[in-house]
mmCIF file of C-alpha atoms and ligand atoms in Angstrom:
data_model
loop_
_atom_site.group_PDB
_atom_site.id
_atom_site.type_symbol
_atom_site.label_atom_id
_atom_site.label_comp_id
_atom_site.label_asym_id
_atom_site.label_seq_id
_atom_site.Cartn_x
_atom_site.Cartn_y
_atom_site.Cartn_z
ATOM 1 C CA UNK A 1 -59.960 -5.633 7.524
ATOM 2 C CA UNK A 2 -58.521 -5.905 11.268
ATOM 3 C CA UNK A 3 -60.386 -4.317 13.705
ATOM 4 C CA UNK A 4 -59.123 -1.432 15.273
ATOM 5 C CA UNK A 5 -58.178 -1.445 18.655
ATOM 6 C CA UNK A 6 -56.483 1.456 21.206
ATOM 7 C CA UNK A 7 -58.736 4.269 19.184
ATOM 8 C CA UNK A 8 -57.761 7.910 20.561
ATOM 9 C CA UNK A 9 -60.327 9.827 22.917
ATOM 10 C CA UNK A 10 -58.653 12.762 19.876
ATOM 11 C CA UNK A 11 -57.592 12.740 16.886
ATOM 12 C CA UNK A 12 -56.363 15.993 15.456
ATOM 13 C CA UNK A 13 -55.554 16.515 11.746
ATOM 14 C CA UNK A 14 -53.286 19.990 10.560
ATOM 15 C CA UNK A 15 -54.824 19.210 6.834
ATOM 16 C CA UNK A 16 -51.894 20.478 3.995
ATOM 17 C CA UNK A 17 -51.421 20.100 0.834
ATOM 18 C CA UNK A 18 -54.328 21.065 -0.668
ATOM 19 C CA UNK A 19 -51.773 24.051 -3.018
ATOM 20 C CA UNK A 20 -49.455 21.528 -4.529
ATOM 21 C CA UNK A 21 -52.683 18.719 -5.369
ATOM 22 C CA UNK A 22 -54.087 21.428 -7.308
ATOM 23 C CA UNK A 23 -50.671 22.853 -7.830
ATOM 24 C CA UNK A 24 -50.111 19.038 -9.792
ATOM 25 C CA UNK A 25 -53.115 19.018 -11.515
ATOM 26 C CA UNK A 26 -51.869 22.582 -12.981
ATOM 27 C CA UNK A 27 -55.438 23.363 -11.276
ATOM 28 C CA UNK A 28 -55.781 27.187 -9.109
ATOM 29 C CA UNK A 29 -55.259 26.646 -5.757
ATOM 30 C CA UNK A 30 -59.030 26.475 -4.422
ATOM 31 C CA UNK A 31 -59.823 23.870 -5.968
ATOM 32 C CA UNK A 32 -57.361 21.901 -3.562
ATOM 33 C CA UNK A 33 -60.097 23.233 -0.856
ATOM 34 C CA UNK A 34 -62.474 21.828 -3.108
ATOM 35 C CA UNK A 35 -61.621 18.681 -2.799
ATOM 36 C CA UNK A 36 -59.964 19.172 0.430
ATOM 37 C CA UNK A 37 -63.853 19.765 1.808
ATOM 38 C CA UNK A 38 -64.333 15.925 0.449
ATOM 39 C CA UNK A 39 -61.756 14.419 2.666
ATOM 40 C CA UNK A 40 -62.990 16.688 6.071
ATOM 41 C CA UNK A 41 -66.435 14.609 5.581
ATOM 42 C CA UNK A 42 -64.658 11.145 5.079
ATOM 43 C CA UNK A 43 -62.689 11.010 8.497
ATOM 44 C CA UNK A 44 -65.888 13.005 10.037
ATOM 45 C CA UNK A 45 -67.790 9.944 8.609
ATOM 46 C CA UNK A 46 -64.817 7.902 9.895
ATOM 47 C CA UNK A 47 -65.258 8.577 13.670
ATOM 48 C CA UNK A 48 -68.517 8.494 13.745
ATOM 49 C CA UNK A 49 -68.252 4.766 12.023
ATOM 50 C CA UNK A 50 -64.792 4.052 14.521
ATOM 51 C CA UNK A 51 -66.756 5.632 17.791
ATOM 52 C CA UNK A 52 -63.914 8.462 17.995
ATOM 53 C CA UNK A 53 -65.468 10.972 20.656
ATOM 54 C CA UNK A 54 -63.527 14.045 19.266
ATOM 55 C CA UNK A 55 -61.980 14.711 15.606
ATOM 56 C CA UNK A 56 -60.186 18.752 15.754
ATOM 57 C CA UNK A 57 -59.291 19.775 12.270
ATOM 58 C CA UNK A 58 -56.675 23.209 11.228
ATOM 59 C CA UNK A 59 -58.818 24.565 9.391
ATOM 60 C CA UNK A 60 -56.888 28.191 8.921
ATOM 61 C CA UNK A 61 -54.322 29.611 10.843
ATOM 62 C CA UNK A 62 -53.849 33.075 12.713
ATOM 63 C CA UNK A 63 -50.641 33.690 10.110
ATOM 64 C CA UNK A 64 -52.735 32.200 7.018
ATOM 65 C CA UNK A 65 -53.972 35.540 6.572
ATOM 66 C CA UNK A 66 -51.052 36.741 5.128
ATOM 67 C CA UNK A 67 -51.850 34.280 1.843
ATOM 68 C CA UNK A 68 -53.445 36.298 -1.219
ATOM 69 C CA UNK A 69 -56.616 37.941 -0.922
ATOM 70 C CA UNK A 70 -58.084 36.284 -3.520
ATOM 71 C CA UNK A 71 -56.983 32.833 -1.709
ATOM 72 C CA UNK A 72 -58.397 34.112 1.863
ATOM 73 C CA UNK A 73 -61.697 35.218 0.709
ATOM 74 C CA UNK A 74 -62.421 31.431 -1.157
ATOM 75 C CA UNK A 75 -61.253 30.163 1.741
ATOM 76 C CA UNK A 76 -64.133 32.248 3.883
ATOM 77 C CA UNK A 77 -66.703 31.486 1.474
ATOM 78 C CA UNK A 78 -65.909 28.181 1.201
ATOM 79 C CA UNK A 79 -66.052 27.213 4.575
ATOM 80 C CA UNK A 80 -69.460 29.118 4.904
ATOM 81 C CA UNK A 81 -70.841 26.919 2.276
ATOM 82 C CA UNK A 82 -69.447 24.048 3.343
ATOM 83 C CA UNK A 83 -70.826 24.502 7.013
ATOM 84 C CA UNK A 84 -74.126 25.631 5.378
ATOM 85 C CA UNK A 85 -73.919 22.289 3.612
ATOM 86 C CA UNK A 86 -73.222 19.717 6.233
ATOM 87 C CA UNK A 87 -76.219 20.831 8.861
ATOM 88 C CA UNK A 88 -78.220 17.687 7.492
ATOM 89 C CA UNK A 89 -75.383 14.971 7.251
ATOM 90 C CA UNK A 90 -74.754 16.313 11.097
ATOM 91 C CA UNK A 91 -78.217 16.319 12.706
ATOM 92 C CA UNK A 92 -78.705 12.216 11.368
ATOM 93 C CA UNK A 93 -74.595 11.538 12.926
ATOM 94 C CA UNK A 94 -74.779 13.190 16.444
ATOM 95 C CA UNK A 95 -72.274 15.286 14.889
ATOM 96 C CA UNK A 96 -71.519 18.847 17.788
ATOM 97 C CA UNK A 97 -69.556 21.141 15.206
ATOM 98 C CA UNK A 98 -67.785 23.642 17.383
ATOM 99 C CA UNK A 99 -65.344 26.495 16.360
ATOM 100 C CA UNK A 100 -62.162 27.688 18.029
ATOM 101 C CA UNK A 101 -59.873 30.467 17.434
ATOM 102 C CA UNK A 102 -59.852 34.351 17.382
ATOM 103 C CA UNK A 103 -63.283 34.311 15.620
ATOM 104 C CA UNK A 104 -62.507 38.211 15.774
ATOM 105 C CA UNK A 105 -61.277 38.824 12.990
ATOM 106 C CA UNK A 106 -63.811 35.742 11.239
ATOM 107 C CA UNK A 107 -66.860 37.906 9.125
ATOM 108 C CA UNK A 108 -70.208 38.805 11.010
ATOM 109 C CA UNK A 109 -71.938 36.733 8.160
ATOM 110 C CA UNK A 110 -69.599 33.973 9.107
ATOM 111 C CA UNK A 111 -69.947 34.083 12.780
ATOM 112 C CA UNK A 112 -73.548 34.413 12.406
ATOM 113 C CA UNK A 113 -73.585 30.589 10.624
ATOM 114 C CA UNK A 114 -71.020 29.011 12.894
ATOM 115 C CA UNK A 115 -73.145 31.000 16.202
ATOM 116 C CA UNK A 116 -76.193 28.731 14.338
ATOM 117 C CA UNK A 117 -74.462 25.415 13.839
ATOM 118 C CA UNK A 118 -72.588 25.324 17.239
ATOM 119 C CA UNK A 119 -76.248 26.155 18.291
ATOM 120 C CA UNK A 120 -78.268 24.193 16.357
ATOM 121 C CA UNK A 121 -76.042 20.733 17.004
ATOM 122 C CA UNK A 122 -74.511 21.230 21.059
ATOM 123 C CA UNK A 123 -76.590 18.231 21.710
ATOM 124 C CA UNK A 124 -74.852 15.893 19.206
ATOM 125 C CA UNK A 125 -73.756 12.722 21.772
ATOM 126 C CA UNK A 126 -71.442 10.618 19.085
ATOM 127 C CA UNK A 127 -69.488 13.155 17.732
ATOM 128 C CA UNK A 128 -67.579 16.165 18.364
ATOM 129 C CA UNK A 129 -65.633 17.812 15.409
ATOM 130 C CA UNK A 130 -63.718 20.687 16.345
ATOM 131 C CA UNK A 131 -62.570 23.505 13.467
ATOM 132 C CA UNK A 132 -59.227 25.521 14.751
ATOM 133 C CA UNK A 133 -60.409 29.195 12.691
ATOM 134 C CA UNK A 134 -58.579 31.714 12.814
ATOM 135 C CA UNK A 135 -56.932 30.059 15.310
ATOM 136 C CA UNK A 136 -52.823 29.931 16.791
ATOM 137 C CA UNK A 137 -51.374 27.934 19.403
ATOM 138 C CA UNK A 138 -49.469 31.405 20.316
ATOM 139 C CA UNK A 139 -51.974 33.299 20.651
ATOM 140 C CA UNK A 140 -54.540 30.462 22.583
ATOM 141 C CA UNK A 141 -51.462 30.766 25.283
ATOM 142 C CA UNK A 142 -51.885 34.834 25.299
ATOM 143 C CA UNK A 143 -55.461 35.202 25.728
ATOM 144 C CA UNK A 144 -55.630 32.784 27.516
ATOM 145 C CA UNK A 145 -52.585 33.325 30.030
ATOM 146 C CA UNK A 146 -54.805 37.682 30.339
ATOM 147 C CA UNK A 147 -58.182 35.557 31.776
ATOM 148 C CA UNK A 148 -56.195 33.902 34.104
ATOM 149 C CA UNK A 149 -54.384 37.571 35.964
ATOM 150 C CA UNK A 150 -57.774 38.879 35.014
ATOM 151 C CA UNK A 151 -59.411 36.041 36.829
ATOM 152 C CA UNK A 152 -57.407 35.955 39.578
ATOM 153 C CA UNK A 153 -56.063 31.944 39.288
ATOM 154 C CA UNK A 154 -52.882 29.910 38.653
ATOM 155 C CA UNK A 155 -54.112 27.416 36.830
ATOM 156 C CA UNK A 156 -54.329 27.933 32.962
ATOM 157 C CA UNK A 157 -55.871 25.561 31.191
ATOM 158 C CA UNK A 158 -58.889 26.469 32.080
ATOM 159 C CA UNK A 159 -58.885 29.833 29.946
ATOM 160 C CA UNK A 160 -57.424 27.775 27.147
ATOM 161 C CA UNK A 161 -60.488 27.972 23.744
ATOM 162 C CA UNK A 162 -60.330 24.086 24.512
ATOM 163 C CA UNK A 163 -61.664 23.995 27.800
ATOM 164 C CA UNK A 164 -63.525 21.312 28.264
ATOM 165 C CA UNK A 165 -62.272 19.468 25.290
ATOM 166 C CA UNK A 166 -58.832 16.187 26.135
ATOM 167 C CA UNK A 167 -56.197 17.405 25.144
ATOM 168 C CA UNK A 168 -55.332 15.525 21.551
ATOM 169 C CA UNK A 169 -53.847 11.625 22.142
ATOM 170 C CA UNK A 170 -52.961 11.902 18.196
ATOM 171 C CA UNK A 171 -51.757 14.615 15.845
ATOM 172 C CA UNK A 172 -52.239 13.885 12.318
ATOM 173 C CA UNK A 173 -50.309 16.058 9.548
ATOM 174 C CA UNK A 174 -50.112 15.509 5.557
ATOM 175 C CA UNK A 175 -48.520 16.826 2.637
ATOM 176 C CA UNK A 176 -44.682 15.800 3.958
ATOM 177 C CA UNK A 177 -44.314 18.629 6.568
ATOM 178 C CA UNK A 178 -42.707 17.998 10.308
ATOM 179 C CA UNK A 179 -43.680 20.700 11.885
ATOM 180 C CA UNK A 180 -46.322 22.427 13.867
ATOM 181 C CA UNK A 181 -46.605 25.391 12.313
ATOM 182 C CA UNK A 182 -48.506 27.260 15.808
ATOM 183 C CA UNK A 183 -51.002 24.814 16.381
ATOM 184 C CA UNK A 184 -52.066 23.941 19.627
ATOM 185 C CA UNK A 185 -48.305 24.150 21.064
ATOM 186 C CA UNK A 186 -50.028 23.644 25.439
ATOM 187 C CA UNK A 187 -52.245 20.462 24.877
ATOM 188 C CA UNK A 188 -49.924 18.537 22.520
ATOM 189 C CA UNK A 189 -47.294 18.576 25.842
ATOM 190 C CA UNK A 190 -48.240 14.574 25.697
ATOM 191 C CA UNK A 191 -49.625 14.467 21.631
ATOM 192 C CA UNK A 192 -48.370 11.663 19.343
ATOM 193 C CA UNK A 193 -47.788 12.330 16.058
ATOM 194 C CA UNK A 194 -48.183 10.912 12.755
ATOM 195 C CA UNK A 195 -46.786 12.185 9.790
ATOM 196 C CA UNK A 196 -47.776 11.750 6.644
ATOM 197 C CA UNK A 197 -46.443 12.516 2.549
ATOM 198 C CA UNK A 198 -50.093 11.989 1.535
ATOM 199 C CA UNK A 199 -51.629 15.226 0.068
ATOM 200 C CA UNK A 200 -54.577 16.583 1.746
ATOM 201 C CA UNK A 201 -57.029 15.658 -0.557
ATOM 202 C CA UNK A 202 -55.736 12.324 -0.758
ATOM 203 C CA UNK A 203 -56.668 12.004 2.857
ATOM 204 C CA UNK A 204 -59.497 9.207 3.022
ATOM 205 C CA UNK A 205 -60.517 6.188 4.978
ATOM 206 C CA UNK A 206 -57.242 4.694 4.464
ATOM 207 C CA UNK A 207 -55.528 6.510 4.992
ATOM 208 C CA UNK A 208 -56.957 7.521 7.898
ATOM 209 C CA UNK A 209 -57.225 3.526 9.427
ATOM 210 C CA UNK A 210 -53.232 3.915 8.323
ATOM 211 C CA UNK A 211 -52.287 6.645 10.968
ATOM 212 C CA UNK A 212 -54.449 5.036 13.710
ATOM 213 C CA UNK A 213 -52.837 1.606 13.305
ATOM 214 C CA UNK A 214 -49.841 4.023 13.779
ATOM 215 C CA UNK A 215 -50.843 4.886 17.083
ATOM 216 C CA UNK A 216 -52.696 2.058 17.420
ATOM 217 C CA UNK A 217 -48.413 0.731 17.910
ATOM 218 C CA UNK A 218 -47.261 3.627 20.475
ATOM 219 C CA UNK A 219 -45.718 3.647 23.792
ATOM 220 C CA UNK A 220 -47.375 6.167 25.742
ATOM 221 C CA UNK A 221 -44.938 6.951 28.279
ATOM 222 C CA UNK A 222 -45.729 9.767 29.717
ATOM 223 C CA UNK A 223 -42.112 10.358 31.792
ATOM 224 C CA UNK A 224 -42.599 7.064 33.378
ATOM 225 C CA UNK A 225 -41.154 3.552 32.116
ATOM 226 C CA UNK A 226 -43.283 0.176 30.952
ATOM 227 C CA UNK A 227 -41.564 -3.041 31.392
HETATM 228 C C1 IPE B 1 -53.207 22.892 3.617
HETATM 229 O O1 IPE B 1 -53.277 23.253 1.956
HETATM 230 C C2 IPE B 1 -54.818 24.397 3.491
HETATM 231 C C3 IPE B 1 -54.089 25.647 4.507
HETATM 232 C C4 IPE B 1 -53.751 26.099 5.226
HETATM 233 C C5 IPE B 1 -55.541 26.430 4.968
HETATM 234 P P1 IPE B 1 -52.395 24.501 2.012
HETATM 235 O O2 IPE B 1 -53.612 25.629 1.312
HETATM 236 O O3 IPE B 1 -51.018 24.782 2.697
HETATM 237 O O4 IPE B 1 -52.314 23.827 0.756
HETATM 238 P P2 IPE B 1 -49.827 23.760 -0.088
HETATM 239 O O5 IPE B 1 -49.191 23.087 1.735
HETATM 240 O O6 IPE B 1 -49.621 24.942 -0.367
HETATM 241 O O7 IPE B 1 -50.149 22.918 -0.360
HETATM 242 C C1 IPE B 2 -51.038 25.125 8.959
HETATM 243 O O1 IPE B 2 -50.761 24.643 7.390
HETATM 244 C C2 IPE B 2 -51.951 25.526 8.969
HETATM 245 C C3 IPE B 2 -53.244 24.602 8.383
HETATM 246 C C4 IPE B 2 -52.936 23.428 7.972
HETATM 247 C C5 IPE B 2 -54.427 25.419 8.481
HETATM 248 P P1 IPE B 2 -49.706 25.846 6.754
HETATM 249 O O2 IPE B 2 -49.541 25.370 5.401
HETATM 250 O O3 IPE B 2 -50.106 27.555 6.651
HETATM 251 O O4 IPE B 2 -48.174 26.014 7.565
HETATM 252 P P2 IPE B 2 -46.589 26.070 6.490
HETATM 253 O O5 IPE B 2 -46.948 27.603 6.703
HETATM 254 O O6 IPE B 2 -46.265 24.811 6.460
HETATM 255 O O7 IPE B 2 -45.938 26.135 8.223
HETATM 256 MG MG1 MG B 3 -49.197 24.129 3.375
#
């Protein structure tokens, strides 16, 4: 296999298509979410193996709260369980786990698990894995603008929830949808986008590698001119 070149520092993924994956199999949507956790595990391992230092995953948007209660509750229970289960793997692989988003909307139980994990993995030096939960790009800009004004500053970036994290070099969206769905609006200013038809539960190491190869072939100009 060809060695990977020009790796991104920060890869971000809009994990989409779990519901359709389940429907194709005549199952409830939640089964797609269960299987999606396996894909999260696969891409996390790949980042550690390939030396990508930042991986962020859009797990639940502010808009997703409007889904049926049973699905929202199922997803929250799944996240709680998965986080709990992943702890030994995070420790073993040197993963620093971070959750970003409107955490005030998450349950106390989930928030205490998140606090525990973030604290316990703070020393992870191989990979920073960021889970965006109850996140939206517009919400982030609004909360940052408010705090910036309170601080009497004119520089927005330090007030975004992503402060201190490099902007994503590459944003992958699965399932054939070609939109940003209120994800990282400010931070995506110069991100490269890769859209794939693969549904998230089917997105494993080989699909990830293909997206990284596509990224490596791009010419990032940042408004300038290259020969
Ligand atoms: C992505 O899969 C997971 C979340 C948004 C939480 P979906 O649940 O959106 O799956 P589709 O798009 O309906 O297939
Ligand atoms: C985007 O997927 C949000 C996440 C992946 C968490 P959605 O399935 O919610 O997006 P839309 O509704 O198709 O735009
Ligand atoms: Mg979707």
